[in-house]
Amino acid sequence: MRRNTKWLLALGGILVVLVAIIGLSRGGGSQASSNKLTTVKIGVAPGPYGDMATKVIGPLLEKKGYKVVTKEFNDYVQPNKALNSGEIDANLFQHTLYLKTFAKANHLKLSAIGETPTLGMGIYSKKISTLSDLQRGDTVSLPNDPSNLARALQLLAAQKLITLKKNINVATASTADIASNPHQLKIKTLDAAQLPQSMSNVTIALIPGNYSWNAKLKPSKALALEKLKEDYKEVFVVKTSQRNSKFAKAVKSVLNSAAFKKAIAKSEFKDFDKPASWQ
């Protein structure tokens, strides 16, 4: 009888332990469910910044409780309108100057909350390996839209391939503003999307970052890269009403973190122009 009693007591103890374990397991499950990630949708355009959002910013934001998904737009108009309407939570596709100009023209209340590394315009070639190999009369292709054309002319001037007239507005410079062209370069202006294909027919092509990235041209292979002004650095944008939200604060924390700098240094974006605050 005593043996049976001892056996029953032992069995009871085992059952108590099992119940406790099950209870802890359920409690752990409740805790895990309370820690589910909040999904945020980031608008991007074709180019490197969708990849940066997914491969670098996303994993860092996940540690702060957010799962990043991207929505790609095929133009530079819809990402801001979609953000303003609440279709997306943020966007990463534009520089400061474009944001200010577009928001003002369209009466949108959008705010930049941080900068990311930015791929500027580059000089690329299939025919020469250094700009010192340029010959008199060689052909150069430039983007024909006013903003990118002005930047391309400034890049040529920075490399001492041309000079621009004094006292001009460099932000709106055109080929008419070239003061001297010592190499007598033949300048051909094209739609920016056509510039990578033009490399077979010209000596050098000046290609904006998004288009060089889509053409799989590595910035490390550029003969020269644009040194970007702050207004041309890529920015992470949210609605102005949300700039102090928990999500916005998490983004700011990530973009200013040592972990972000380290991740960029190990990534395909390592040669991009860095935010001024990184200096």
PDB file of C-alpha atoms in Angstrom:
ATOM      1  CA  MET A   1       0.000   0.000   0.000  1.00  0.00           C
ATOM      2  CA  ARG A   2       2.833   2.334   0.908  1.00  0.00           C
ATOM      3  CA  ARG A   3       4.568   1.550  -2.384  1.00  0.00           C
ATOM      4  CA  ASN A   4       1.410   2.442  -4.301  1.00  0.00           C
ATOM      5  CA  THR A   5       1.136   5.701  -2.359  1.00  0.00           C
ATOM      6  CA  LYS A   6       4.744   6.586  -3.160  1.00  0.00           C
ATOM      7  CA  TRP A   7       4.164   5.738  -6.811  1.00  0.00           C
ATOM      8  CA  LEU A   8       1.029   7.901  -6.961  1.00  0.00           C
ATOM      9  CA  LEU A   9       2.876  10.799  -5.294  1.00  0.00           C
ATOM     10  CA  ALA A  10       5.695  10.497  -7.795  1.00  0.00           C
ATOM     11  CA  LEU A  11       3.226  10.403 -10.684  1.00  0.00           C
ATOM     12  CA  GLY A  12       1.495  13.474  -9.275  1.00  0.00           C
ATOM     13  CA  GLY A  13       4.806  15.297  -9.115  1.00  0.00           C
ATOM     14  CA  ILE A  14       5.537  14.456 -12.730  1.00  0.00           C
ATOM     15  CA  LEU A  15       2.124  15.757 -13.766  1.00  0.00           C
ATOM     16  CA  VAL A  16       2.706  19.018 -11.890  1.00  0.00           C
ATOM     17  CA  VAL A  17       6.016  19.510 -13.693  1.00  0.00           C
ATOM     18  CA  LEU A  18       4.419  18.762 -17.079  1.00  0.00           C
ATOM     19  CA  VAL A  19       1.618  21.236 -16.423  1.00  0.00           C
ATOM     20  CA  ALA A  20       4.192  23.865 -15.462  1.00  0.00           C
ATOM     21  CA  ILE A  21       6.198  23.221 -18.614  1.00  0.00           C
ATOM     22  CA  ILE A  22       3.084  23.474 -20.780  1.00  0.00           C
ATOM     23  CA  GLY A  23       2.140  26.694 -19.032  1.00  0.00           C
ATOM     24  CA  LEU A  24       5.572  28.181 -19.658  1.00  0.00           C
ATOM     25  CA  SER A  25       5.420  27.078 -23.273  1.00  0.00           C
ATOM     26  CA  ARG A  26       2.076  28.798 -23.754  1.00  0.00           C
ATOM     27  CA  GLY A  27       3.338  31.881 -21.995  1.00  0.00           C
ATOM     28  CA  GLY A  28       6.358  31.936 -24.319  1.00  0.00           C
ATOM     29  CA  GLY A  29       4.053  31.656 -27.309  1.00  0.00           C
ATOM     30  CA  SER A  30       2.020  34.629 -26.100  1.00  0.00           C
ATOM     31  CA  GLN A  31       5.179  36.655 -25.682  1.00  0.00           C
ATOM     32  CA  ALA A  32       6.370  35.749 -29.191  1.00  0.00           C
ATOM     33  CA  SER A  33       3.031  36.727 -30.663  1.00  0.00           C
ATOM     34  CA  SER A  34       3.203  40.088 -28.860  1.00  0.00           C
ATOM     35  CA  ASN A  35       6.599  40.650 -30.492  1.00  0.00           C
ATOM     36  CA  LYS A  36       5.365  40.228 -34.070  1.00  0.00           C
ATOM     37  CA  LEU A  37       6.945  42.609 -36.554  1.00  0.00           C
ATOM     38  CA  THR A  38       5.030  45.636 -37.824  1.00  0.00           C
ATOM     39  CA  THR A  39       5.054  45.653 -41.628  1.00  0.00           C
ATOM     40  CA  VAL A  40       6.014  48.955 -43.256  1.00  0.00           C
ATOM     41  CA  LYS A  41       5.834  49.657 -46.980  1.00  0.00           C
ATOM     42  CA  ILE A  42       8.582  51.752 -48.573  1.00  0.00           C
ATOM     43  CA  GLY A  43       8.148  53.213 -52.049  1.00  0.00           C
ATOM     44  CA  VAL A  44      11.147  53.038 -54.392  1.00  0.00           C
ATOM     45  CA  ALA A  45      11.964  53.643 -58.057  1.00  0.00           C
ATOM     46  CA  PRO A  46      14.086  51.432 -60.334  1.00  0.00           C
ATOM     47  CA  GLY A  47      17.672  51.691 -59.154  1.00  0.00           C
ATOM     48  CA  PRO A  48      19.840  50.877 -56.157  1.00  0.00           C
ATOM     49  CA  TYR A  49      17.734  52.255 -53.330  1.00  0.00           C
ATOM     50  CA  GLY A  50      15.120  49.523 -53.385  1.00  0.00           C
ATOM     51  CA  ASP A  51      17.996  47.051 -53.002  1.00  0.00           C
ATOM     52  CA  MET A  52      19.463  49.137 -50.186  1.00  0.00           C
ATOM     53  CA  ALA A  53      16.106  49.238 -48.403  1.00  0.00           C
ATOM     54  CA  THR A  54      15.718  45.465 -48.681  1.00  0.00           C
ATOM     55  CA  LYS A  55      19.286  44.279 -48.109  1.00  0.00           C
ATOM     56  CA  VAL A  56      20.676  46.776 -45.588  1.00  0.00           C
ATOM     57  CA  ILE A  57      18.039  49.000 -43.999  1.00  0.00           C
ATOM     58  CA  GLY A  58      15.417  46.227 -43.719  1.00  0.00           C
ATOM     59  CA  PRO A  59      17.478  43.805 -41.578  1.00  0.00           C
ATOM     60  CA  LEU A  60      18.460  46.650 -39.217  1.00  0.00           C
ATOM     61  CA  LEU A  61      14.869  47.839 -38.874  1.00  0.00           C
ATOM     62  CA  GLU A  62      13.766  44.257 -38.191  1.00  0.00           C
ATOM     63  CA  LYS A  63      15.783  44.405 -34.976  1.00  0.00           C
ATOM     64  CA  LYS A  64      13.637  47.369 -33.988  1.00  0.00           C
ATOM     65  CA  GLY A  65      10.357  45.582 -34.688  1.00  0.00           C
ATOM     66  CA  TYR A  66       9.645  46.449 -38.340  1.00  0.00           C
ATOM     67  CA  LYS A  67       9.403  44.262 -41.416  1.00  0.00           C
ATOM     68  CA  VAL A  68      10.242  46.190 -44.588  1.00  0.00           C
ATOM     69  CA  VAL A  69       8.492  45.516 -47.876  1.00  0.00           C
ATOM     70  CA  THR A  70       9.088  47.668 -50.951  1.00  0.00           C
ATOM     71  CA  LYS A  71       6.713  48.878 -53.644  1.00  0.00           C
ATOM     72  CA  GLU A  72       8.394  49.862 -56.898  1.00  0.00           C
ATOM     73  CA  PHE A  73       7.081  52.734 -58.990  1.00  0.00           C
ATOM     74  CA  ASN A  74       8.140  53.313 -62.580  1.00  0.00           C
ATOM     75  CA  ASP A  75       8.329  57.100 -62.365  1.00  0.00           C
ATOM     76  CA  TYR A  76       9.389  59.846 -59.956  1.00  0.00           C
ATOM     77  CA  VAL A  77       5.871  61.238 -59.475  1.00  0.00           C
ATOM     78  CA  GLN A  78       3.853  58.418 -57.929  1.00  0.00           C
ATOM     79  CA  PRO A  79       6.075  57.582 -54.894  1.00  0.00           C
ATOM     80  CA  ASN A  80       5.428  60.990 -53.323  1.00  0.00           C
ATOM     81  CA  LYS A  81       1.734  60.981 -54.170  1.00  0.00           C
ATOM     82  CA  ALA A  82       1.371  57.452 -52.785  1.00  0.00           C
ATOM     83  CA  LEU A  83       3.098  58.516 -49.571  1.00  0.00           C
ATOM     84  CA  ASN A  84       0.859  61.565 -49.233  1.00  0.00           C
ATOM     85  CA  SER A  85      -2.274  59.418 -49.690  1.00  0.00           C
ATOM     86  CA  GLY A  86      -1.121  56.816 -47.144  1.00  0.00           C
ATOM     87  CA  GLU A  87      -0.685  54.026 -49.686  1.00  0.00           C
ATOM     88  CA  ILE A  88       2.904  53.599 -48.438  1.00  0.00           C
ATOM     89  CA  ASP A  89       4.597  54.484 -45.136  1.00  0.00           C
ATOM     90  CA  ALA A  90       7.776  56.058 -46.527  1.00  0.00           C
ATOM     91  CA  ASN A  91       9.819  56.368 -49.679  1.00  0.00           C
ATOM     92  CA  LEU A  92      13.471  56.240 -50.684  1.00  0.00           C
ATOM     93  CA  PHE A  93      14.089  57.370 -54.261  1.00  0.00           C
ATOM     94  CA  GLN A  94      14.796  61.119 -54.355  1.00  0.00           C
ATOM     95  CA  HIS A  95      17.281  63.767 -53.319  1.00  0.00           C
ATOM     96  CA  THR A  96      16.561  66.794 -51.141  1.00  0.00           C
ATOM     97  CA  LEU A  97      16.253  69.290 -53.981  1.00  0.00           C
ATOM     98  CA  TYR A  98      13.703  67.169 -55.848  1.00  0.00           C
ATOM     99  CA  LEU A  99      11.701  66.598 -52.649  1.00  0.00           C
ATOM    100  CA  LYS A 100      11.493  70.321 -51.880  1.00  0.00           C
ATOM    101  CA  THR A 101      10.597  71.257 -55.446  1.00  0.00           C
ATOM    102  CA  PHE A 102       8.005  68.506 -55.929  1.00  0.00           C
ATOM    103  CA  ALA A 103       6.363  68.931 -52.513  1.00  0.00           C
ATOM    104  CA  LYS A 104       6.002  72.681 -52.992  1.00  0.00           C
ATOM    105  CA  ALA A 105       4.620  72.383 -56.530  1.00  0.00           C
ATOM    106  CA  ASN A 106       2.090  69.711 -55.496  1.00  0.00           C
ATOM    107  CA  HIS A 107       1.223  71.088 -52.039  1.00  0.00           C
ATOM    108  CA  LEU A 108       2.395  67.957 -50.221  1.00  0.00           C
ATOM    109  CA  LYS A 109       3.542  67.859 -46.605  1.00  0.00           C
ATOM    110  CA  LEU A 110       6.480  65.450 -46.735  1.00  0.00           C
ATOM    111  CA  SER A 111       9.699  65.502 -44.710  1.00  0.00           C
ATOM    112  CA  ALA A 112      13.145  63.957 -45.035  1.00  0.00           C
ATOM    113  CA  ILE A 113      14.247  62.201 -41.848  1.00  0.00           C
ATOM    114  CA  GLY A 114      17.714  61.061 -42.877  1.00  0.00           C
ATOM    115  CA  GLU A 115      20.246  60.638 -45.671  1.00  0.00           C
ATOM    116  CA  THR A 116      21.582  57.452 -47.204  1.00  0.00           C
ATOM    117  CA  PRO A 117      24.702  56.798 -49.286  1.00  0.00           C
ATOM    118  CA  THR A 118      23.997  57.994 -52.816  1.00  0.00           C
ATOM    119  CA  LEU A 119      25.263  56.908 -56.205  1.00  0.00           C
ATOM    120  CA  GLY A 120      26.068  60.015 -58.227  1.00  0.00           C
ATOM    121  CA  MET A 121      26.633  60.426 -61.919  1.00  0.00           C
ATOM    122  CA  GLY A 122      29.678  58.627 -63.306  1.00  0.00           C
ATOM    123  CA  ILE A 123      31.845  58.766 -66.400  1.00  0.00           C
ATOM    124  CA  TYR A 124      31.934  55.312 -68.000  1.00  0.00           C
ATOM    125  CA  SER A 125      33.676  53.928 -71.070  1.00  0.00           C
ATOM    126  CA  LYS A 126      34.172  50.743 -73.047  1.00  0.00           C
ATOM    127  CA  LYS A 127      37.003  52.252 -75.055  1.00  0.00           C
ATOM    128  CA  ILE A 128      39.433  53.915 -72.641  1.00  0.00           C
ATOM    129  CA  SER A 129      40.595  53.087 -69.125  1.00  0.00           C
ATOM    130  CA  THR A 130      41.483  56.600 -67.953  1.00  0.00           C
ATOM    131  CA  LEU A 131      40.366  60.104 -68.881  1.00  0.00           C
ATOM    132  CA  SER A 132      43.931  60.967 -69.864  1.00  0.00           C
ATOM    133  CA  ASP A 133      43.423  58.646 -72.874  1.00  0.00           C
ATOM    134  CA  LEU A 134      40.825  60.966 -74.383  1.00  0.00           C
ATOM    135  CA  GLN A 135      41.726  62.145 -77.872  1.00  0.00           C
ATOM    136  CA  ARG A 136      40.870  65.401 -79.590  1.00  0.00           C
ATOM    137  CA  GLY A 137      37.474  65.137 -81.228  1.00  0.00           C
ATOM    138  CA  ASP A 138      36.249  62.146 -79.187  1.00  0.00           C
ATOM    139  CA  THR A 139      32.492  61.913 -78.642  1.00  0.00           C
ATOM    140  CA  VAL A 140      30.855  62.154 -75.220  1.00  0.00           C
ATOM    141  CA  SER A 141      27.207  61.389 -74.498  1.00  0.00           C
ATOM    142  CA  LEU A 142      25.315  63.379 -71.853  1.00  0.00           C
ATOM    143  CA  PRO A 143      21.754  63.221 -70.484  1.00  0.00           C
ATOM    144  CA  ASN A 144      19.432  65.652 -72.234  1.00  0.00           C
ATOM    145  CA  ASP A 145      17.080  66.528 -69.362  1.00  0.00           C
ATOM    146  CA  PRO A 146      17.957  69.953 -67.880  1.00  0.00           C
ATOM    147  CA  SER A 147      18.803  68.851 -64.328  1.00  0.00           C
ATOM    148  CA  ASN A 148      21.068  65.954 -65.288  1.00  0.00           C
ATOM    149  CA  LEU A 149      22.630  67.877 -68.182  1.00  0.00           C
ATOM    150  CA  ALA A 150      23.690  70.648 -65.794  1.00  0.00           C
ATOM    151  CA  ARG A 151      25.216  68.073 -63.446  1.00  0.00           C
ATOM    152  CA  ALA A 152      27.010  66.341 -66.328  1.00  0.00           C
ATOM    153  CA  LEU A 153      28.568  69.636 -67.466  1.00  0.00           C
ATOM    154  CA  GLN A 154      29.730  70.313 -63.908  1.00  0.00           C
ATOM    155  CA  LEU A 155      31.318  66.847 -63.764  1.00  0.00           C
ATOM    156  CA  LEU A 156      33.156  67.466 -67.040  1.00  0.00           C
ATOM    157  CA  ALA A 157      34.334  70.820 -65.677  1.00  0.00           C
ATOM    158  CA  ALA A 158      35.464  69.207 -62.406  1.00  0.00           C
ATOM    159  CA  GLN A 159      37.611  66.814 -64.478  1.00  0.00           C
ATOM    160  CA  LYS A 160      39.019  69.833 -66.407  1.00  0.00           C
ATOM    161  CA  LEU A 161      37.640  68.542 -69.696  1.00  0.00           C
ATOM    162  CA  ILE A 162      35.687  71.751 -70.277  1.00  0.00           C
ATOM    163  CA  THR A 163      35.232  75.113 -68.568  1.00  0.00           C
ATOM    164  CA  LEU A 164      31.922  76.846 -67.986  1.00  0.00           C
ATOM    165  CA  LYS A 165      31.177  80.526 -68.378  1.00  0.00           C
ATOM    166  CA  LYS A 166      31.475  82.666 -65.254  1.00  0.00           C
ATOM    167  CA  ASN A 167      28.459  83.968 -63.342  1.00  0.00           C
ATOM    168  CA  ILE A 168      26.034  81.390 -64.724  1.00  0.00           C
ATOM    169  CA  ASN A 169      23.506  79.411 -62.713  1.00  0.00           C
ATOM    170  CA  VAL A 170      25.293  76.052 -62.711  1.00  0.00           C
ATOM    171  CA  ALA A 171      22.074  74.286 -61.685  1.00  0.00           C
ATOM    172  CA  THR A 172      20.569  75.205 -65.053  1.00  0.00           C
ATOM    173  CA  ALA A 173      23.717  75.119 -67.196  1.00  0.00           C
ATOM    174  CA  SER A 174      23.400  73.962 -70.806  1.00  0.00           C
ATOM    175  CA  THR A 175      25.843  73.302 -73.616  1.00  0.00           C
ATOM    176  CA  ALA A 176      25.509  76.994 -74.529  1.00  0.00           C
ATOM    177  CA  ASP A 177      27.294  77.780 -71.244  1.00  0.00           C
ATOM    178  CA  ILE A 178      30.515  75.962 -72.216  1.00  0.00           C
ATOM    179  CA  ALA A 179      33.326  78.534 -72.276  1.00  0.00           C
ATOM    180  CA  SER A 180      36.110  76.299 -73.554  1.00  0.00           C
ATOM    181  CA  ASN A 181      36.423  72.762 -74.870  1.00  0.00           C
ATOM    182  CA  PRO A 182      40.178  72.108 -75.156  1.00  0.00           C
ATOM    183  CA  HIS A 183      39.739  68.511 -76.392  1.00  0.00           C
ATOM    184  CA  GLN A 184      37.135  69.654 -78.912  1.00  0.00           C
ATOM    185  CA  LEU A 185      34.879  66.926 -77.570  1.00  0.00           C
ATOM    186  CA  LYS A 186      31.830  66.197 -79.677  1.00  0.00           C
ATOM    187  CA  ILE A 187      28.876  66.386 -77.311  1.00  0.00           C
ATOM    188  CA  LYS A 188      25.850  64.205 -77.950  1.00  0.00           C
ATOM    189  CA  THR A 189      22.781  64.588 -75.695  1.00  0.00           C
ATOM    190  CA  LEU A 190      20.442  61.617 -75.213  1.00  0.00           C
ATOM    191  CA  ASP A 191      17.605  60.454 -73.034  1.00  0.00           C
ATOM    192  CA  ALA A 192      19.211  59.240 -69.801  1.00  0.00           C
ATOM    193  CA  ALA A 193      17.868  55.714 -70.280  1.00  0.00           C
ATOM    194  CA  GLN A 194      19.768  55.433 -73.580  1.00  0.00           C
ATOM    195  CA  LEU A 195      23.159  56.428 -72.178  1.00  0.00           C
ATOM    196  CA  PRO A 196      24.362  52.940 -71.149  1.00  0.00           C
ATOM    197  CA  GLN A 197      23.629  51.633 -74.670  1.00  0.00           C
ATOM    198  CA  SER A 198      25.431  54.627 -76.185  1.00  0.00           C
ATOM    199  CA  MET A 199      28.750  53.430 -74.746  1.00  0.00           C
ATOM    200  CA  SER A 200      29.337  51.300 -77.842  1.00  0.00           C
ATOM    201  CA  ASN A 201      29.255  54.388 -80.060  1.00  0.00           C
ATOM    202  CA  VAL A 202      30.954  57.065 -77.938  1.00  0.00           C
ATOM    203  CA  THR A 203      34.254  57.311 -76.100  1.00  0.00           C
ATOM    204  CA  ILE A 204      32.771  58.289 -72.739  1.00  0.00           C
ATOM    205  CA  ALA A 205      29.221  58.493 -71.396  1.00  0.00           C
ATOM    206  CA  LEU A 206      28.083  60.454 -68.360  1.00  0.00           C
ATOM    207  CA  ILE A 207      25.389  58.325 -66.741  1.00  0.00           C
ATOM    208  CA  PRO A 208      23.180  59.194 -63.729  1.00  0.00           C
ATOM    209  CA  GLY A 209      23.357  56.737 -60.849  1.00  0.00           C
ATOM    210  CA  ASN A 210      19.998  55.000 -61.261  1.00  0.00           C
ATOM    211  CA  TYR A 211      20.668  54.261 -64.923  1.00  0.00           C
ATOM    212  CA  SER A 212      24.239  53.070 -64.413  1.00  0.00           C
ATOM    213  CA  TRP A 213      23.028  50.762 -61.618  1.00  0.00           C
ATOM    214  CA  ASN A 214      20.263  49.277 -63.751  1.00  0.00           C
ATOM    215  CA  ALA A 215      22.827  48.686 -66.512  1.00  0.00           C
ATOM    216  CA  LYS A 216      25.002  46.832 -63.971  1.00  0.00           C
ATOM    217  CA  LEU A 217      27.863  49.315 -64.323  1.00  0.00           C
ATOM    218  CA  LYS A 218      29.937  49.163 -61.163  1.00  0.00           C
ATOM    219  CA  PRO A 219      30.783  52.563 -59.655  1.00  0.00           C
ATOM    220  CA  SER A 220      34.270  51.223 -58.904  1.00  0.00           C
ATOM    221  CA  LYS A 221      34.791  50.942 -62.688  1.00  0.00           C
ATOM    222  CA  ALA A 222      33.837  54.572 -63.390  1.00  0.00           C
ATOM    223  CA  LEU A 223      36.591  56.798 -64.768  1.00  0.00           C
ATOM    224  CA  ALA A 224      35.273  59.505 -62.430  1.00  0.00           C
ATOM    225  CA  LEU A 225      32.331  59.904 -60.063  1.00  0.00           C
ATOM    226  CA  GLU A 226      30.380  63.015 -59.232  1.00  0.00           C
ATOM    227  CA  LYS A 227      31.061  64.558 -55.823  1.00  0.00           C
ATOM    228  CA  LEU A 228      27.529  65.234 -54.740  1.00  0.00           C
ATOM    229  CA  LYS A 229      26.312  68.436 -53.161  1.00  0.00           C
ATOM    230  CA  GLU A 230      24.124  67.933 -50.094  1.00  0.00           C
ATOM    231  CA  ASP A 231      20.971  68.832 -52.035  1.00  0.00           C
ATOM    232  CA  TYR A 232      21.634  65.839 -54.303  1.00  0.00           C
ATOM    233  CA  LYS A 233      22.008  63.265 -51.503  1.00  0.00           C
ATOM    234  CA  GLU A 234      19.301  60.597 -51.328  1.00  0.00           C
ATOM    235  CA  VAL A 235      16.825  61.013 -48.456  1.00  0.00           C
ATOM    236  CA  PHE A 236      14.411  58.772 -46.554  1.00  0.00           C
ATOM    237  CA  VAL A 237      11.005  60.501 -46.575  1.00  0.00           C
ATOM    238  CA  VAL A 238       7.824  60.245 -44.503  1.00  0.00           C
ATOM    239  CA  LYS A 239       4.689  62.367 -44.168  1.00  0.00           C
ATOM    240  CA  THR A 240       5.457  65.450 -42.102  1.00  0.00           C
ATOM    241  CA  SER A 241       2.776  64.449 -39.596  1.00  0.00           C
ATOM    242  CA  GLN A 242       4.693  61.181 -39.006  1.00  0.00           C
ATOM    243  CA  ARG A 243       8.232  62.531 -38.673  1.00  0.00           C
ATOM    244  CA  ASN A 244       8.226  61.971 -34.901  1.00  0.00           C
ATOM    245  CA  SER A 245       6.426  58.611 -34.971  1.00  0.00           C
ATOM    246  CA  LYS A 246       7.966  55.464 -33.494  1.00  0.00           C
ATOM    247  CA  PHE A 247       8.744  54.231 -36.986  1.00  0.00           C
ATOM    248  CA  ALA A 248      10.435  57.494 -37.985  1.00  0.00           C
ATOM    249  CA  LYS A 249      12.514  57.434 -34.810  1.00  0.00           C
ATOM    250  CA  ALA A 250      13.536  53.844 -35.537  1.00  0.00           C
ATOM    251  CA  VAL A 251      14.608  54.844 -39.073  1.00  0.00           C
ATOM    252  CA  LYS A 252      16.627  57.807 -37.774  1.00  0.00           C
ATOM    253  CA  SER A 253      18.324  55.543 -35.258  1.00  0.00           C
ATOM    254  CA  VAL A 254      19.254  53.030 -37.976  1.00  0.00           C
ATOM    255  CA  LEU A 255      20.535  55.626 -40.468  1.00  0.00           C
ATOM    256  CA  ASN A 256      22.732  57.227 -37.803  1.00  0.00           C
ATOM    257  CA  SER A 257      24.048  53.948 -36.424  1.00  0.00           C
ATOM    258  CA  ALA A 258      27.515  52.433 -36.612  1.00  0.00           C
ATOM    259  CA  ALA A 259      25.818  49.191 -37.690  1.00  0.00           C
ATOM    260  CA  PHE A 260      24.452  50.905 -40.822  1.00  0.00           C
ATOM    261  CA  LYS A 261      27.866  52.300 -41.749  1.00  0.00           C
ATOM    262  CA  LYS A 262      29.429  48.877 -41.227  1.00  0.00           C
ATOM    263  CA  ALA A 263      26.763  47.137 -43.311  1.00  0.00           C
ATOM    264  CA  ILE A 264      27.217  49.643 -46.151  1.00  0.00           C
ATOM    265  CA  ALA A 265      30.996  49.157 -46.072  1.00  0.00           C
ATOM    266  CA  LYS A 266      30.490  45.420 -46.631  1.00  0.00           C
ATOM    267  CA  SER A 267      27.833  45.817 -49.320  1.00  0.00           C
ATOM    268  CA  GLU A 268      27.588  46.564 -53.029  1.00  0.00           C
ATOM    269  CA  PHE A 269      26.876  50.175 -52.041  1.00  0.00           C
ATOM    270  CA  LYS A 270      30.317  50.760 -50.512  1.00  0.00           C
ATOM    271  CA  ASP A 271      31.478  53.105 -53.294  1.00  0.00           C
ATOM    272  CA  PHE A 272      28.456  55.405 -53.045  1.00  0.00           C
ATOM    273  CA  ASP A 273      28.929  59.013 -51.942  1.00  0.00           C
ATOM    274  CA  LYS A 274      28.428  59.133 -48.167  1.00  0.00           C
ATOM    275  CA  PRO A 275      26.255  61.511 -46.094  1.00  0.00           C
ATOM    276  CA  ALA A 276      28.162  64.569 -44.829  1.00  0.00           C
ATOM    277  CA  SER A 277      27.465  63.479 -41.243  1.00  0.00           C
ATOM    278  CA  TRP A 278      29.648  60.393 -41.802  1.00  0.00           C
ATOM    279  CA  GLN A 279      32.783  62.494 -42.221  1.00  0.00           C
TER     280      GLN A 279
END
